[in-house]
Coordinates of C-alpha atoms and ligand atoms in Angstrom, one line a residue:
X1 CA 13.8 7.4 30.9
X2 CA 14.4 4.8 28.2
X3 CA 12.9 5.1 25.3
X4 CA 10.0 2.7 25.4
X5 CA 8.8 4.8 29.0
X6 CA 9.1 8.0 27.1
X7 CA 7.4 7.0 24.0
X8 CA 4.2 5.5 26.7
X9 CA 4.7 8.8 28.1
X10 CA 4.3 11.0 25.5
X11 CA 3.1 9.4 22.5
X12 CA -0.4 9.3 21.6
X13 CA -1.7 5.9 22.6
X14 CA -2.9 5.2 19.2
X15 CA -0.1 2.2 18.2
X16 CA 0.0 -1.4 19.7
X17 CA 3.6 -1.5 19.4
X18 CA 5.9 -4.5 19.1
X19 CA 7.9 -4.8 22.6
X20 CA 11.0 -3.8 20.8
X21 CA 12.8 -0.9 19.9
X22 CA 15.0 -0.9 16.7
X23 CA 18.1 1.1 16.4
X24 CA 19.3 0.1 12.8
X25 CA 19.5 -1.7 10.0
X26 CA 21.2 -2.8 7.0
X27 CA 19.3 -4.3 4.0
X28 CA 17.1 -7.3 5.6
X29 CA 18.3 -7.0 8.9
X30 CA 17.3 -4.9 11.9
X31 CA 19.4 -4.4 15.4
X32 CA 17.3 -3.7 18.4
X33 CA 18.1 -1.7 21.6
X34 CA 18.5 -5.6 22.9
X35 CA 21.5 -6.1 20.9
X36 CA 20.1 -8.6 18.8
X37 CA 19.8 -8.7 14.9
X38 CA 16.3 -9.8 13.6
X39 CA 15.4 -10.5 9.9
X40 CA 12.9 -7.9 8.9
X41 CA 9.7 -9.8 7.3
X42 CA 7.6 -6.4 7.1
X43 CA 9.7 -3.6 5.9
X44 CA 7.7 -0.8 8.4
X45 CA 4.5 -2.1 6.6
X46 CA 5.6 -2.7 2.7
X47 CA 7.6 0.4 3.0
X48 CA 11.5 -0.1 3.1
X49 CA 11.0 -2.0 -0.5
X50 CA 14.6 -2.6 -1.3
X51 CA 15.5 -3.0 2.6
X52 CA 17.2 -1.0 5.6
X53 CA 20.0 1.7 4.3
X54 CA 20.3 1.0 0.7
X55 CA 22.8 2.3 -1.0
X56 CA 21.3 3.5 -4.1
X57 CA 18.1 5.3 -2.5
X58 CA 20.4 6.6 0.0
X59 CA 23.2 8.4 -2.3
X60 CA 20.5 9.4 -4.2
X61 CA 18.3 11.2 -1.3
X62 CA 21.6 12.6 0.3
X63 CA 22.6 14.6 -2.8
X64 CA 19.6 15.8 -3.5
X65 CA 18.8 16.8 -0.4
X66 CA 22.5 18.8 -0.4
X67 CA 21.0 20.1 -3.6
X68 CA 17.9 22.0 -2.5
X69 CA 15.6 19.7 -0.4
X70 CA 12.5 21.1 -0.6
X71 CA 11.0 24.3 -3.1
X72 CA 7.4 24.5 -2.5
X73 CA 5.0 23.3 -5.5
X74 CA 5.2 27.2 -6.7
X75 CA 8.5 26.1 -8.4
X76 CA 9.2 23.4 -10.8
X77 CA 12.3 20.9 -9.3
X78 CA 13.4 18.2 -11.6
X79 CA 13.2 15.3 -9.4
X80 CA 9.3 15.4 -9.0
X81 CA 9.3 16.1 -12.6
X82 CA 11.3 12.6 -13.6
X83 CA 9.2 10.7 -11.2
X84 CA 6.1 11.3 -12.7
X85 CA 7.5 10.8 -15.9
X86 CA 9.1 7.4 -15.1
X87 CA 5.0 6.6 -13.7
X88 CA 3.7 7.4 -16.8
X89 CA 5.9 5.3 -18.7
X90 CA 5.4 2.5 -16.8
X91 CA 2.1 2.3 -16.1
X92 CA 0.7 4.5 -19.1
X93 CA -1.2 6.7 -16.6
X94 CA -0.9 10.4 -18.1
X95 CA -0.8 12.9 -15.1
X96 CA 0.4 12.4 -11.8
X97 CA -0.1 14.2 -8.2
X98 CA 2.3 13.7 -5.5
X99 CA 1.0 14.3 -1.9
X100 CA 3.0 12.6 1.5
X101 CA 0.7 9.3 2.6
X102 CA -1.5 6.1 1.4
X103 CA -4.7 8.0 2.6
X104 CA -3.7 11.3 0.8
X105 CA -3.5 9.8 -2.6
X106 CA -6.6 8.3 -2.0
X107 CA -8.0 12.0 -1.1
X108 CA -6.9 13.2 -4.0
X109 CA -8.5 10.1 -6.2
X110 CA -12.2 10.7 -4.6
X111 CA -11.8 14.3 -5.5
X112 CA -10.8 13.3 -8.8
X113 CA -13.7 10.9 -9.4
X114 CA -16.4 13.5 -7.5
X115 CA -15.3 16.5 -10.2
X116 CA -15.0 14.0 -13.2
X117 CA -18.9 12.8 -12.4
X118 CA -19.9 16.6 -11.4
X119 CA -18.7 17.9 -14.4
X120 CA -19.7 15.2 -17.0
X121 CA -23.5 14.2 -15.3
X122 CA -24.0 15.8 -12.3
X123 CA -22.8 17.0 -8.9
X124 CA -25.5 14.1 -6.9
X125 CA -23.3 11.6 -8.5
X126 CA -21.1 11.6 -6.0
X127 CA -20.8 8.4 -4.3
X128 CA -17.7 5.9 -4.1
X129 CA -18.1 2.4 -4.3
X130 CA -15.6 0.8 -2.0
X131 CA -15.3 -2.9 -0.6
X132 CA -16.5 -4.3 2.8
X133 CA -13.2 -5.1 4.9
X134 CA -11.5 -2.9 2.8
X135 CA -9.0 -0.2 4.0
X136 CA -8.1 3.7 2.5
X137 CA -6.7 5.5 5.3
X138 CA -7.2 7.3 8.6
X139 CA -8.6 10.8 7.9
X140 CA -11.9 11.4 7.8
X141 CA -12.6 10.6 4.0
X142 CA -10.7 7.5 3.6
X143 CA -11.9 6.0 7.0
X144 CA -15.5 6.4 5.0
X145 CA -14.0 5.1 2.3
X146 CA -13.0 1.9 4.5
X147 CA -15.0 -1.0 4.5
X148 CA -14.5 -1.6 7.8
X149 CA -17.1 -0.5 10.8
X150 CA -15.1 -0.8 13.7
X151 CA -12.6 1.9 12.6
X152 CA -15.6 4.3 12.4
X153 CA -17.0 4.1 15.7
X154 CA -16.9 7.6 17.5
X155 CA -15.7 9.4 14.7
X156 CA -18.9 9.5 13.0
X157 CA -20.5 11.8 10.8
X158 CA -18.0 10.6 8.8
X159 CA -17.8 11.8 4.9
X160 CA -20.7 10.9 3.2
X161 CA -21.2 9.1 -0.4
X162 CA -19.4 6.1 0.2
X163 CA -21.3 2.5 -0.2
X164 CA -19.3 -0.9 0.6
X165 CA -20.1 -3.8 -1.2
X166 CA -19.0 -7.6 -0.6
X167 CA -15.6 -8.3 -2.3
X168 CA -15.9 -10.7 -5.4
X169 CA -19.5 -10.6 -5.7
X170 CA -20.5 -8.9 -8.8
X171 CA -23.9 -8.9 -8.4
X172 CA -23.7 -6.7 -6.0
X173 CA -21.3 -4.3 -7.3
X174 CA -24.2 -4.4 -10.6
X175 CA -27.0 -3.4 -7.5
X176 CA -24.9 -0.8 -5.9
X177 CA -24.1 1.0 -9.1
X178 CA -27.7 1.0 -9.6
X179 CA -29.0 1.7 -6.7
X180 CA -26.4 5.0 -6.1
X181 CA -25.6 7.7 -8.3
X182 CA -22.1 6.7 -8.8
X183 CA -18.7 8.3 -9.3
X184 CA -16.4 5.9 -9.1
X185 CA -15.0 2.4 -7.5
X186 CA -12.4 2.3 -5.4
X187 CA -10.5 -1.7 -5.3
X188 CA -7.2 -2.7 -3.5
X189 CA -6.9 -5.5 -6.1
X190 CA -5.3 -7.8 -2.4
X191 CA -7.2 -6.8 0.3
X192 CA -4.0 -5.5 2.6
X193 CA -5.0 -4.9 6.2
X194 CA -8.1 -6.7 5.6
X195 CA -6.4 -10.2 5.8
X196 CA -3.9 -10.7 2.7
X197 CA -7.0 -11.3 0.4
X198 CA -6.9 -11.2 -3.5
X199 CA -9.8 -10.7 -5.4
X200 CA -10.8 -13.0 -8.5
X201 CA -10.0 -12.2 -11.9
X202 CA -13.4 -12.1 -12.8
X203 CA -14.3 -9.7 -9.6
X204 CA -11.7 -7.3 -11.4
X205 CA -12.7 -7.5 -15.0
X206 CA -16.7 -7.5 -14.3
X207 CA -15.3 -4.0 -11.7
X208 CA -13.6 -2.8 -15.0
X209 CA -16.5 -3.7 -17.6
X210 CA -18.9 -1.7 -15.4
X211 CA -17.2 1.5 -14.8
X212 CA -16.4 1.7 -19.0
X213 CA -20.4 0.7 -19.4
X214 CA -21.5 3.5 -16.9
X215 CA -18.5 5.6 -17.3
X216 CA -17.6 6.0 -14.1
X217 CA -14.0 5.9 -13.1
X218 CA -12.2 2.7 -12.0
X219 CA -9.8 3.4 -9.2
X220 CA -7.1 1.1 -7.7
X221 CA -5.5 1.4 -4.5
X222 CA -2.1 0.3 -4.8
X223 CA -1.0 1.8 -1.6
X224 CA 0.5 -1.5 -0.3
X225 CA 0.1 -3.8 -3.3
X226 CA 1.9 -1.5 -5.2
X227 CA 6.2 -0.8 -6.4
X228 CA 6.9 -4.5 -7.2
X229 CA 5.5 -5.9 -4.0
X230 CA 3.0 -8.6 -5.7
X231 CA 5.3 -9.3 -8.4
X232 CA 4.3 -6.9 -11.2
X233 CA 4.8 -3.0 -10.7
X234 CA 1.3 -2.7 -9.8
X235 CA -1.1 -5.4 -8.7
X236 CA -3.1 -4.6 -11.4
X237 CA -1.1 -5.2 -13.9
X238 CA -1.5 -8.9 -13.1
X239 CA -5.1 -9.3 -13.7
X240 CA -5.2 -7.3 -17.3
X241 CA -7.3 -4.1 -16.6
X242 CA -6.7 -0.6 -17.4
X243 CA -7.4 1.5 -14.5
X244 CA -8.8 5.3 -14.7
X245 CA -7.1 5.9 -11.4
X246 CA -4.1 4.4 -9.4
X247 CA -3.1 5.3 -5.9
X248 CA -0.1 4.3 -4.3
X249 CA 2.7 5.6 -1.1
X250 CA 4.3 2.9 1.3
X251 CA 6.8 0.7 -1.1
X252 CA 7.6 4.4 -3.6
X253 CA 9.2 6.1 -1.1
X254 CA 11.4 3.6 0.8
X255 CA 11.5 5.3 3.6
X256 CA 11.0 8.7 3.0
X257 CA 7.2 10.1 2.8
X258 CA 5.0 10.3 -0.6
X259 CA 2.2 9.2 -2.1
X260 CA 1.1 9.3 -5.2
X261 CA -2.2 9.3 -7.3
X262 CA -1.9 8.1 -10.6
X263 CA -4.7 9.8 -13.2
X264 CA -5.2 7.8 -16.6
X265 CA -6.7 9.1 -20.0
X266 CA -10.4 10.2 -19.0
X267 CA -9.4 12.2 -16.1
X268 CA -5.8 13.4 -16.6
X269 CA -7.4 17.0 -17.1
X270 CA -9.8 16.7 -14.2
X271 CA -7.7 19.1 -12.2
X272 CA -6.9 22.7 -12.6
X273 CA -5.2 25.1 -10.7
X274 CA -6.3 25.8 -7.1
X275 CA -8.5 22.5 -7.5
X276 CA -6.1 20.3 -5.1
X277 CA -2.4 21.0 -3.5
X278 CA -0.2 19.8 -1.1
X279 CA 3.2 21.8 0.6
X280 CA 5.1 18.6 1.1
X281 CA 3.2 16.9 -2.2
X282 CA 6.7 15.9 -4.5
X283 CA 9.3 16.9 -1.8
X284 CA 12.3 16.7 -4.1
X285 CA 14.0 14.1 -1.7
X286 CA 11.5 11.9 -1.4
X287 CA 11.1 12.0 -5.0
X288 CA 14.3 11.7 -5.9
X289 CA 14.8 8.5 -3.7
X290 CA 11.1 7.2 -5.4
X291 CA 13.0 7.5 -8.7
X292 CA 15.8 4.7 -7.9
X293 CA 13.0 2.6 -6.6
X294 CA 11.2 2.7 -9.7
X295 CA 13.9 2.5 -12.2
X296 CA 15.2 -0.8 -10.4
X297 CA 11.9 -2.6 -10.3
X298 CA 12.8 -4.2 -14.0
X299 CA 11.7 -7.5 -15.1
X300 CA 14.6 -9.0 -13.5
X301 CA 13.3 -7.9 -10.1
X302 CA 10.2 -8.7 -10.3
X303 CA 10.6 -12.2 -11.7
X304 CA 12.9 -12.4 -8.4
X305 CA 9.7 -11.8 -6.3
X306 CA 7.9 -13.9 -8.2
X307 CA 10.4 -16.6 -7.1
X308 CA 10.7 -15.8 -3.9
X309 CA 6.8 -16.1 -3.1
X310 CA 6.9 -19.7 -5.1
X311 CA 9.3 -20.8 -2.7
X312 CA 7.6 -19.0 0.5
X313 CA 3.9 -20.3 -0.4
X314 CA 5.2 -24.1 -1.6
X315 CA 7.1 -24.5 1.7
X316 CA 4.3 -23.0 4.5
X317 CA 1.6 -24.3 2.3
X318 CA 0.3 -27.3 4.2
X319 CA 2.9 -27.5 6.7
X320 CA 2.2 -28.2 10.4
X321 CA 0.3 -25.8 12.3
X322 CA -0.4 -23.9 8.7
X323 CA -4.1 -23.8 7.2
X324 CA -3.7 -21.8 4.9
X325 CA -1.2 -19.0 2.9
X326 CA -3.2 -16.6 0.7
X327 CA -1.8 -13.2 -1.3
X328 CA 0.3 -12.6 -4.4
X329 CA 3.8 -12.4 -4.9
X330 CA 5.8 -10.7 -1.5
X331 CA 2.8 -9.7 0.2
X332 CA 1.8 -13.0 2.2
X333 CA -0.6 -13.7 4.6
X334 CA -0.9 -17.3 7.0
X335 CA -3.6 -18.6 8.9
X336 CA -2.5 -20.6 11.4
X337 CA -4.1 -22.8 14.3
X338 CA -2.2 -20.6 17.1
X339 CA -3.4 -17.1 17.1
X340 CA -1.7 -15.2 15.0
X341 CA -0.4 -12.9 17.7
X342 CA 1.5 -16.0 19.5
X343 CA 2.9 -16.7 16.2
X344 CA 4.4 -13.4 15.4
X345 CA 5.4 -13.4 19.5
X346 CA 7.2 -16.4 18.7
X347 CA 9.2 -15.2 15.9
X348 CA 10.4 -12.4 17.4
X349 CA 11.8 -14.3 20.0
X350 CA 13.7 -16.6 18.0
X351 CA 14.8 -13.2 15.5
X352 CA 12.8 -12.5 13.1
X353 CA 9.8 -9.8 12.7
X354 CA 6.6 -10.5 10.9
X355 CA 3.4 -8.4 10.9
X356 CA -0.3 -9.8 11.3
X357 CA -2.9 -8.3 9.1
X358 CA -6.6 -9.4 10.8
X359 CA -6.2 -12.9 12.2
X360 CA -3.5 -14.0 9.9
X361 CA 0.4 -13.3 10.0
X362 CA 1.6 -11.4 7.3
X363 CA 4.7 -11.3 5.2
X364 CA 6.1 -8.4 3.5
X365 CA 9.7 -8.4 3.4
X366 CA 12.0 -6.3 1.2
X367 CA 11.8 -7.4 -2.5
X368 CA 15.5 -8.1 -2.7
X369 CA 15.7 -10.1 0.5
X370 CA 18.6 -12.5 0.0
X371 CA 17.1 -16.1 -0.6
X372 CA 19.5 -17.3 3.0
X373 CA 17.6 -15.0 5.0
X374 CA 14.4 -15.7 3.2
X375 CA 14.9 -19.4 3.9
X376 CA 15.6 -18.7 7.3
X377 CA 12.9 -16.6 8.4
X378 CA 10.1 -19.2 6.8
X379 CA 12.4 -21.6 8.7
X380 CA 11.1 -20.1 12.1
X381 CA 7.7 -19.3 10.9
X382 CA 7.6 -23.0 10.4
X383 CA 8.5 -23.7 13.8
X384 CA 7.0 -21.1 15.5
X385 CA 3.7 -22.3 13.8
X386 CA 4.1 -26.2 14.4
X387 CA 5.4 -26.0 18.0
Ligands
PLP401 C1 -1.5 1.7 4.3 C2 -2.6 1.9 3.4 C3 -3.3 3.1 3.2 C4 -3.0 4.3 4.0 O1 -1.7 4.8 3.8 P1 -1.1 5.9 4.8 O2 0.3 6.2 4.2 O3 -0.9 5.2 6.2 O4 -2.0 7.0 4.8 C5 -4.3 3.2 2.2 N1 -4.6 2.1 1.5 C6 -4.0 0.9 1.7 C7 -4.4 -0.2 0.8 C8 -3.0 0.8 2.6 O5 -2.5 -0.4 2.8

């Protein structure tokens, strides 16, 4: 059987996958099972941040992982230890836990803010204020934590203490906290899977101001929008606030699995022993690879990716076919008049892969894709979305 008729076979049905099977690549290019090369615009979802087989992430993940690839979080290993360290730095977060996934750090961030609120007013101030079309994960806990009804349906009872509000209207982020008794807020500062939708300034600030004037924590999901992608380290970091909590996984690990949960000042002590764990949580490999993604997102890089998404929003930006491009830095999303879908159908065919996020096509190729293939992958978005 080939590999698409075993995969239908014995898969779970739970992907709509792309009609095409890839093989290998090498920085922004991809080779299918067809033969042909295709210029990767999604990097498996904002993960592969500096590309297919980079050399640096690679060397790095092969020697440790002839070194001693995994211990067991009963042991300390050095490469976990530097990660977090090189976090901390950066970001000026204080503690760090390492788990495996996007939805895992966000576990470990609603624990965080349900013990912080237990402990300092109560243990009915539980609830997480999240977003309406937001999204946090697929377990049971994020997918309440996702702003998004249609992912809940037949999974219900879902986790309770989760309210979602309207993004950008502070008004009713003032009611909610009001209304509930409140742990925390949980933002992705661009709405990811929800469209490619940034939130204001103001939305951010007035999210911020709240959580200090009711201390309750202010947590950022920086899953996607995180490791360079918009153009700063983290997205948050371009609209001035200083979260209590920052998740992030995809664009860290390159490749390899990790996520990470990011605990500032107020909580960094929120966690003792036996409180929260993870077997795989800072798998020396993957952290060890995380480590050369960090280190080379310098201001160099992301200055780069802030040029890049000049050039890819002034170019699609009222072009034929094109109503509208929204996002921040190398995480792009275009309405078109086609359906999205025929779009992205369309640029496959003529070689290059972009992903759609809701009704929009979205862009999220590596950071260091290499301005010719940049120019010639919005070159057949252009066409694709005029013809
Ligand atoms: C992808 C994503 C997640 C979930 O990450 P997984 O690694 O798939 O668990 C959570 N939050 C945001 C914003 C995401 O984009």
């Amino acid at each position: 059987m080939t590999t698409i008729e075993l995969d239908n076979q014995y898969i779970a049905h739970t992907y709509g996958r792309f009609p095409l099977e890839l093989v290998s690549g090498k920085g922004s290019l991809a080779r299918g099972a067809d033969g042909k090369e295709y210029i990767d615009m999604g990097t498996g979802i904002a993960v592969n941040t500096f590309g297919f087989g980079d050399t640096v992430w690679t060397e790095a993940v092969e020697r440790q992982l002839r070194t001693l690839q995994h211990a067991s979080n009963l042991y300390y290993t050095a490469p976990c230890a530097r990660l977090a360290e090189a976090l901390c730095l950066r970001t000026g977060m204080k503690k760090v836990f390492f788990g495996n996934s996007g939805a895992e750090a966000n576990e470990c961030a609603i624990k965080a803010a349900r013990k912080y609120a237990a402990e300092k007013k109560g243990p009915e101030y539980y609830t997480v204020i999240t977003l309406e079309n937001s999204f946090h994960g697929r377990t049971l806990t994020t997918l309440a934590a996702t702003g998004q009804d249609h992912f809940h349906e037949l999974f219900r009872p879902l986790t309770p203490g989760f309210a979602h509000v309207p993004a950008n209207d502070i008004e009713a982020l003032r009611a909610a906290v009001s209304e509930h008794n409140v742990a925390g807020i949980l933002l992705e500062c661009v709405q990811g899977e929800g469209g490619v939708r940034p939130l204001t300034e103001a939305y951010v600030k007035a999210a911020e101001e709240i959580c200090r004037a009711e201390d309750i924590l202010l947590m950022i999901d920086e899953v996607q929008t995180g490791n360079g992608r918009t153009g700063a380290l983290y997205a948050y970091m371009n609209f001035g606030i200083t979260p209590d909590v920052v998740t992030t996984a995809k664009g860290l690990g390159n490749g390899l699995p990790i996520g990470c949960c990011m605990l500032g000042e107020k909580v960094q002590d929120v966690f003792g022993p036996g409180d929260h764990g993870s077997t795989f949580g800072g798998n020396p490999a993957a952290c060890a690879g995380a480590l050369t993604v960090i280190e080379r997102l310098d201001d160099a890089l992301l200055a780069s990716v802030r040029e890049k998404s000049a050039y890819v929003f002034r170019t699609l930006s009222g072009a034929p076919g094109i109503r509208a491009v929204t996002g921040m830095g190398l995480m792009i999303g275009i309405s078109t008049e086609k359906p999205a879908k025929e779009v992205v159908s369309a640029c496959m065919a003529r070689g290059v892969l972009c992903l759609t996020a809701k009704d929009k096509v979205r862009l999220l190729p590596a950071l260091n894709i290499p301005w010719e293939l940049l120019e010639k992958a919005v070159s057949v978005i252009l066409e694709a979305a005029a013809e």
